[in-house]
Amino acid sequence: MSRFVDRVVIHVAAGDGGNGCASVHREKFKPLGGPDGGNGGRGGDVVLVVDENVHTLLDFHFRPNAAATNGKQGLGSNKDGANGGDLELRVPDGTVVLTEDGKVLADLVGPGTRMVAAAGGRGGLGNASLASKARKAPGFALLGEPGETSDLVLELKSVADVGLVGFPSAGKSSLIAVLSAARPKIADYPFTTLVPNLGVVTAGESVFTVADVPGLIPGASQGKGLGLDFLRHIERCAVLVHVVDCGTEEPGRDPVSDVDALEAELAQYTPSLGTDLATRPRMIALNKIDVADGKDLADMVRSEFESRGLPVFEISAATREGLREFNFALAAVVEQARADRPPAAPTRIVLRPTAVNDTGFTVEPDPDEADGFVVRGERPERWIRQTNFDNDEAVGYLADRLARLGVEDRLAKLGAIPGSAVTIGNVTFEWEPSTPAGIAAVTMAHRGTDPRLERDHRVGAADRKAARRVRRGLADPIEDDE
């Protein structure tokens, strides 16, 4: 049995970036070949793409988890790692992407419209890309960044021109069946449609779509019955048609009170797309005039609706009486709405730009740590993720980057002292003011080390050599550039 699913929660995970490679070129008779580590590959994106051949979100109901592939690690000989493959998820036209708290991220309309639901992580730089005058042969590389992960809500809002609304068993399914080639379930006992039905209608040269929304009941806008689940399907409609049952025998029911109850529910419903249903054109279809007393009841209430400025049509879905006039009236309203509507691009690329931060970071006192500080910012947090803390030279490179950005100066101005706890991202460390950023002292260290992070005070080979030259009176102490 086929199922119609128009709301799902999916869990998307982009691919992680590959790590950079720390490598030194080695070749016979070339002892100092220099760094040749390649960069890591970019992680794959998770992309939502509108496909006109997809009409339901059923696939995501059974497979809500989607993950792209990771980028590959860089290699020696300046070989960059391969990029991860993007994962494209096909969604129906009219899919709205929301966060779990209801914030609209994108409205995907038009075949080919794309949205990056989760961006892949950037690959880490290899040591060949990190070489500089201060670090001619870096003994470290940057780590790849993790890809984005997110929980998204997908809602399908049917792209229909006409929306048929009414109480259960008002004849909406029968009406869409005679107007179009749609074949919804129809029965001669009281029941309501469980899923929206779409039909394509032709009136002369006009072609438009009609949506049969499951029956509404009082309280539908507050979640009672099925109305709240399917009211979203009329948000895009150019005209709403109240299908009124003129042959009902239920006590307390009449066409005027039915329309008033439906209007009250539509007024209380808040569309997530920000549209106003109260401004949509309305039409009244007095259905079932072929049954006993149906025609008389329609004649009695016609003047009441006309006094409200609503076009009224007396129809019968069973005998097709009045359907031709009703059909062409719908086409005229739809054509007018299309003429008034600004032209929409058939294909769009959805971008989610981030706010520009002039300083790049902020430093605030840590509420959970006495005399501690928290550094927030896109670049400092990204640098933390890229750093291999098992490599002292990589840690020193991180310190230089933070110092150049101005983090150390800001900490000093806020009263940080040596030993203060500083948290950046998910890493907390004791702050020690470093030497000025970019100092050439790092060239005196062995690959993978940094003299600012040394734990002992042993005299190095360069210091011993300089002292020996002084003792011999050969020259003043100099720094060894090797």
mmCIF file with all atom_site columns, C-alpha atoms in Angstrom, residues 4-8 57 94-96 98 107 153-160 163 165 194 196 211 213-214 216 220-221 226-237 240 266 269-273 275 277 280:
data_model
loop_
_atom_site.group_PDB
_atom_site.id
_atom_site.type_symbol
_atom_site.label_atom_id
_atom_site.label_alt_id
_atom_site.label_comp_id
_atom_site.label_asym_id
_atom_site.label_entity_id
_atom_site.label_seq_id
_atom_site.pdbx_PDB_ins_code
_atom_site.Cartn_x
_atom_site.Cartn_y
_atom_site.Cartn_z
_atom_site.occupancy
_atom_site.B_iso_or_equiv
_atom_site.pdbx_formal_charge
_atom_site.auth_seq_id
_atom_site.auth_comp_id
_atom_site.auth_asym_id
_atom_site.auth_atom_id
_atom_site.pdbx_PDB_model_num
ATOM 1  C CA . PHE A 1 4   ? 2.014   9.837  1.387  1.00 0.00 ? 4   PHE A CA 1
ATOM 2  C CA . VAL A 1 5   ? 4.541   11.509 3.698  1.00 0.00 ? 5   VAL A CA 1
ATOM 3  C CA . ASP A 1 6   ? 4.753   15.300 3.745  1.00 0.00 ? 6   ASP A CA 1
ATOM 4  C CA . ARG A 1 7   ? 6.764   15.975 6.920  1.00 0.00 ? 7   ARG A CA 1
ATOM 5  C CA . VAL A 1 8   ? 9.978   14.311 8.061  1.00 0.00 ? 8   VAL A CA 1
ATOM 6  C CA . LEU A 1 57  ? 9.086   12.548 1.302  1.00 0.00 ? 57  LEU A CA 1
ATOM 7  C CA . GLY A 1 94  ? 7.564   22.877 -2.840 1.00 0.00 ? 94  GLY A CA 1
ATOM 8  C CA . THR A 1 95  ? 9.674   21.461 -0.002 1.00 0.00 ? 95  THR A CA 1
ATOM 9  C CA . VAL A 1 96  ? 10.332  23.867 2.869  1.00 0.00 ? 96  VAL A CA 1
ATOM 10 C CA . LEU A 1 98  ? 13.159  24.327 8.674  1.00 0.00 ? 98  LEU A CA 1
ATOM 11 C CA . ASP A 1 107 ? 11.754  27.342 0.344  1.00 0.00 ? 107 ASP A CA 1
ATOM 12 C CA . VAL A 1 153 ? 12.661  19.360 9.221  1.00 0.00 ? 153 VAL A CA 1
ATOM 13 C CA . LEU A 1 154 ? 11.358  18.932 5.674  1.00 0.00 ? 154 LEU A CA 1
ATOM 14 C CA . GLU A 1 155 ? 7.759   19.938 4.990  1.00 0.00 ? 155 GLU A CA 1
ATOM 15 C CA . LEU A 1 156 ? 6.074   19.478 1.644  1.00 0.00 ? 156 LEU A CA 1
ATOM 16 C CA . LYS A 1 157 ? 3.724   22.312 0.766  1.00 0.00 ? 157 LYS A CA 1
ATOM 17 C CA . SER A 1 158 ? 1.920   21.356 -2.427 1.00 0.00 ? 158 SER A CA 1
ATOM 18 C CA . VAL A 1 159 ? 2.440   23.660 -5.383 1.00 0.00 ? 159 VAL A CA 1
ATOM 19 C CA . ALA A 1 160 ? -1.242  23.965 -6.396 1.00 0.00 ? 160 ALA A CA 1
ATOM 20 C CA . GLY A 1 163 ? -7.241  24.611 -2.854 1.00 0.00 ? 163 GLY A CA 1
ATOM 21 C CA . VAL A 1 165 ? -11.406 23.115 1.626  1.00 0.00 ? 165 VAL A CA 1
ATOM 22 C CA . LEU A 1 194 ? -6.307  10.942 4.688  1.00 0.00 ? 194 LEU A CA 1
ATOM 23 C CA . PRO A 1 196 ? -3.912  15.506 -0.080 1.00 0.00 ? 196 PRO A CA 1
ATOM 24 C CA . ALA A 1 211 ? -5.416  20.309 -4.331 1.00 0.00 ? 211 ALA A CA 1
ATOM 25 C CA . VAL A 1 213 ? -7.132  19.083 1.304  1.00 0.00 ? 213 VAL A CA 1
ATOM 26 C CA . PRO A 1 214 ? -8.342  16.537 3.905  1.00 0.00 ? 214 PRO A CA 1
ATOM 27 C CA . LEU A 1 216 ? -11.287 20.315 8.269  1.00 0.00 ? 216 LEU A CA 1
ATOM 28 C CA . ALA A 1 220 ? -8.052  22.026 13.154 1.00 0.00 ? 220 ALA A CA 1
ATOM 29 C CA . SER A 1 221 ? -5.744  25.047 13.417 1.00 0.00 ? 221 SER A CA 1
ATOM 30 C CA . LEU A 1 226 ? -5.983  16.003 10.564 1.00 0.00 ? 226 LEU A CA 1
ATOM 31 C CA . GLY A 1 227 ? -6.381  19.634 9.574  1.00 0.00 ? 227 GLY A CA 1
ATOM 32 C CA . LEU A 1 228 ? -3.188  21.004 11.108 1.00 0.00 ? 228 LEU A CA 1
ATOM 33 C CA . ASP A 1 229 ? -1.107  18.374 9.300  1.00 0.00 ? 229 ASP A CA 1
ATOM 34 C CA . PHE A 1 230 ? -2.475  19.363 5.899  1.00 0.00 ? 230 PHE A CA 1
ATOM 35 C CA . LEU A 1 231 ? -3.350  23.045 6.125  1.00 0.00 ? 231 LEU A CA 1
ATOM 36 C CA . ARG A 1 232 ? 0.209   23.679 4.917  1.00 0.00 ? 232 ARG A CA 1
ATOM 37 C CA . HIS A 1 233 ? -0.823  22.428 1.475  1.00 0.00 ? 233 HIS A CA 1
ATOM 38 C CA . ILE A 1 234 ? -3.016  25.478 0.805  1.00 0.00 ? 234 ILE A CA 1
ATOM 39 C CA . GLU A 1 235 ? -0.343  28.078 1.614  1.00 0.00 ? 235 GLU A CA 1
ATOM 40 C CA . ARG A 1 236 ? 0.698   28.422 -2.030 1.00 0.00 ? 236 ARG A CA 1
ATOM 41 C CA . CYS A 1 237 ? -2.813  28.314 -3.555 1.00 0.00 ? 237 CYS A CA 1
ATOM 42 C CA . LEU A 1 240 ? -9.440  28.852 -2.003 1.00 0.00 ? 240 LEU A CA 1
ATOM 43 C CA . LEU A 1 266 ? -8.075  29.564 8.349  1.00 0.00 ? 266 LEU A CA 1
ATOM 44 C CA . TYR A 1 269 ? -3.677  29.111 11.171 1.00 0.00 ? 269 TYR A CA 1
ATOM 45 C CA . THR A 1 270 ? -0.211  30.706 10.976 1.00 0.00 ? 270 THR A CA 1
ATOM 46 C CA . PRO A 1 271 ? 1.601   29.785 7.747  1.00 0.00 ? 271 PRO A CA 1
ATOM 47 C CA . SER A 1 272 ? 5.321   29.157 8.168  1.00 0.00 ? 272 SER A CA 1
ATOM 48 C CA . LEU A 1 273 ? 6.036   30.893 4.839  1.00 0.00 ? 273 LEU A CA 1
ATOM 49 C CA . THR A 1 275 ? 1.810   34.355 3.774  1.00 0.00 ? 275 THR A CA 1
ATOM 50 C CA . LEU A 1 277 ? -4.472  33.311 3.879  1.00 0.00 ? 277 LEU A CA 1
ATOM 51 C CA . ARG A 1 280 ? -6.558  34.961 -0.859 1.00 0.00 ? 280 ARG A CA 1
#
